[in-house]
């Protein structure tokens, strides 16, 4: 991977996505002496040359692995040879869909490895006369492809994970709660960076395991911010941000996540009570009382939030020019695709992502 520098003086270009993340990381380290470790869940679908899914097997079945073992094993070995460690792989719920979770790394290195992994997966699929796609939502009748981020952090210069704390509520350290709370506060605006395409918003629907409401939960698959299963010592080791897919630039997306988390750290925000059920099943009146609001349903809805005062945190942290250009690109994209059906969008997005 490379950084973009200006021709005039060789300094980092303010619009270089990698530099945006580096500068945001520096702010986190300088202000709070924290560094982020991230692991991404890479979900993708395998298609035949005629654009039909490789199979229609069910979630986590042995049959689904048998049907694709040659290409899956080749992907695994290739990634290993590239220095990208995969913790496991399994069949997901959509036709031809598989997941390869990548092992934790510092956030910048993880973003680099994510892009390399996607390129390798596509290349290996072609060797097997197949096509790989990371499209957020291929069909209205099937789950979409996410790029969930599992996040923990440590003190600068110390490898110990400081996200868990058994003496604190939910087993999360005070800093962990502040950081998560900042993400929750800005979750609706964050969609501009983590799930930015018109096709992305079709995935953020109730009952799709992606999260459609602003809330967090403990092992709740319908919560967009989720505390995952406890580790060997009974404490949680990380939390998951499910609002991310392959249409996002990972450097910009993670910079925005850090910016939201830092706002929570600065203001010492605390988590509201977790949601233990599908938020869509909670009566509307109760959702309103608990401030469990629906996430944006389109690019246009998300952009209106970004362009309001709600977007100031990101303008201050990522830079006004970055936000201006992000909004301009997504506005044109939204105008072209927001009103299209999922199947119509898929004609353009299938191999774009």
PDB file of N, CA and C in Angstrom, residues 11 51 123 136 144 194 197 200 226 250 252 269 273 278 303 314 333 336 351:
ATOM      1  N   UNK A  11       4.622  16.364   1.068  1.00  0.00           N
ATOM      2  CA  UNK A  11       3.883  16.118   2.306  1.00  0.00           C
ATOM      3  C   UNK A  11       2.622  15.302   2.021  1.00  0.00           C
ATOM      4  N   UNK A  51     -23.418 -15.628 -13.968  1.00  0.00           N
ATOM      5  CA  UNK A  51     -23.907 -14.793 -12.855  1.00  0.00           C
ATOM      6  C   UNK A  51     -24.932 -15.489 -11.971  1.00  0.00           C
ATOM      7  N   UNK A 123      -9.110 -12.788  -7.483  1.00  0.00           N
ATOM      8  CA  UNK A 123      -8.145 -13.427  -8.381  1.00  0.00           C
ATOM      9  C   UNK A 123      -8.220 -14.948  -8.289  1.00  0.00           C
ATOM     10  N   UNK A 136     -23.062  -5.268  -1.370  1.00  0.00           N
ATOM     11  CA  UNK A 136     -23.804  -5.242  -0.102  1.00  0.00           C
ATOM     12  C   UNK A 136     -25.129  -6.006  -0.136  1.00  0.00           C
ATOM     13  N   UNK A 144     -27.497  -9.847   2.732  1.00  0.00           N
ATOM     14  CA  UNK A 144     -26.435  -9.144   2.023  1.00  0.00           C
ATOM     15  C   UNK A 144     -25.054  -9.502   2.540  1.00  0.00           C
ATOM     16  N   UNK A 194     -19.550   4.258   6.467  1.00  0.00           N
ATOM     17  CA  UNK A 194     -19.409   2.807   6.637  1.00  0.00           C
ATOM     18  C   UNK A 194     -20.311   1.996   5.718  1.00  0.00           C
ATOM     19  N   UNK A 197     -23.155   3.448  -0.011  1.00  0.00           N
ATOM     20  CA  UNK A 197     -23.778   3.348  -1.330  1.00  0.00           C
ATOM     21  C   UNK A 197     -25.289   3.172  -1.228  1.00  0.00           C
ATOM     22  N   UNK A 200     -26.118  -0.176  -0.197  1.00  0.00           N
ATOM     23  CA  UNK A 200     -25.850  -0.470   1.221  1.00  0.00           C
ATOM     24  C   UNK A 200     -27.115  -0.360   2.064  1.00  0.00           C
ATOM     25  N   UNK A 226     -22.663  -4.343  18.614  1.00  0.00           N
ATOM     26  CA  UNK A 226     -22.928  -5.577  19.362  1.00  0.00           C
ATOM     27  C   UNK A 226     -21.735  -5.955  20.224  1.00  0.00           C
ATOM     28  N   UNK A 250     -12.300   1.622   3.472  1.00  0.00           N
ATOM     29  CA  UNK A 250     -12.047   1.213   4.860  1.00  0.00           C
ATOM     30  C   UNK A 250     -11.255   2.230   5.675  1.00  0.00           C
ATOM     31  N   UNK A 252     -11.334   5.603   5.345  1.00  0.00           N
ATOM     32  CA  UNK A 252     -12.248   6.687   5.712  1.00  0.00           C
ATOM     33  C   UNK A 252     -13.268   6.182   6.731  1.00  0.00           C
ATOM     34  N   UNK A 269     -19.388   9.849  27.577  1.00  0.00           N
ATOM     35  CA  UNK A 269     -20.744   9.337  27.368  1.00  0.00           C
ATOM     36  C   UNK A 269     -20.844   7.909  27.900  1.00  0.00           C
ATOM     37  N   UNK A 273     -29.219   1.251  28.298  1.00  0.00           N
ATOM     38  CA  UNK A 273     -29.438  -0.185  28.481  1.00  0.00           C
ATOM     39  C   UNK A 273     -29.388  -0.916  27.139  1.00  0.00           C
ATOM     40  N   UNK A 278     -35.130  -8.113  18.770  1.00  0.00           N
ATOM     41  CA  UNK A 278     -35.148  -7.391  17.505  1.00  0.00           C
ATOM     42  C   UNK A 278     -35.842  -6.045  17.742  1.00  0.00           C
ATOM     43  N   UNK A 303     -27.175  11.712   3.834  1.00  0.00           N
ATOM     44  CA  UNK A 303     -26.465  12.939   3.476  1.00  0.00           C
ATOM     45  C   UNK A 303     -27.063  14.164   4.147  1.00  0.00           C
ATOM     46  N   UNK A 314     -17.390  15.044  12.356  1.00  0.00           N
ATOM     47  CA  UNK A 314     -16.597  14.450  11.281  1.00  0.00           C
ATOM     48  C   UNK A 314     -15.880  15.515  10.452  1.00  0.00           C
ATOM     49  N   UNK A 333     -24.358   9.539  -6.716  1.00  0.00           N
ATOM     50  CA  UNK A 333     -24.675   8.114  -6.730  1.00  0.00           C
ATOM     51  C   UNK A 333     -26.103   7.875  -6.254  1.00  0.00           C
ATOM     52  N   UNK A 336     -28.707   8.659  -8.788  1.00  0.00           N
ATOM     53  CA  UNK A 336     -28.784   7.659  -9.852  1.00  0.00           C
ATOM     54  C   UNK A 336     -29.424   6.345  -9.406  1.00  0.00           C
ATOM     55  N   UNK A 351     -20.209  -6.534  -9.723  1.00  0.00           N
ATOM     56  CA  UNK A 351     -18.754  -6.715  -9.795  1.00  0.00           C
ATOM     57  C   UNK A 351     -18.005  -5.401  -9.639  1.00  0.00           C
TER      58      UNK A 351
END
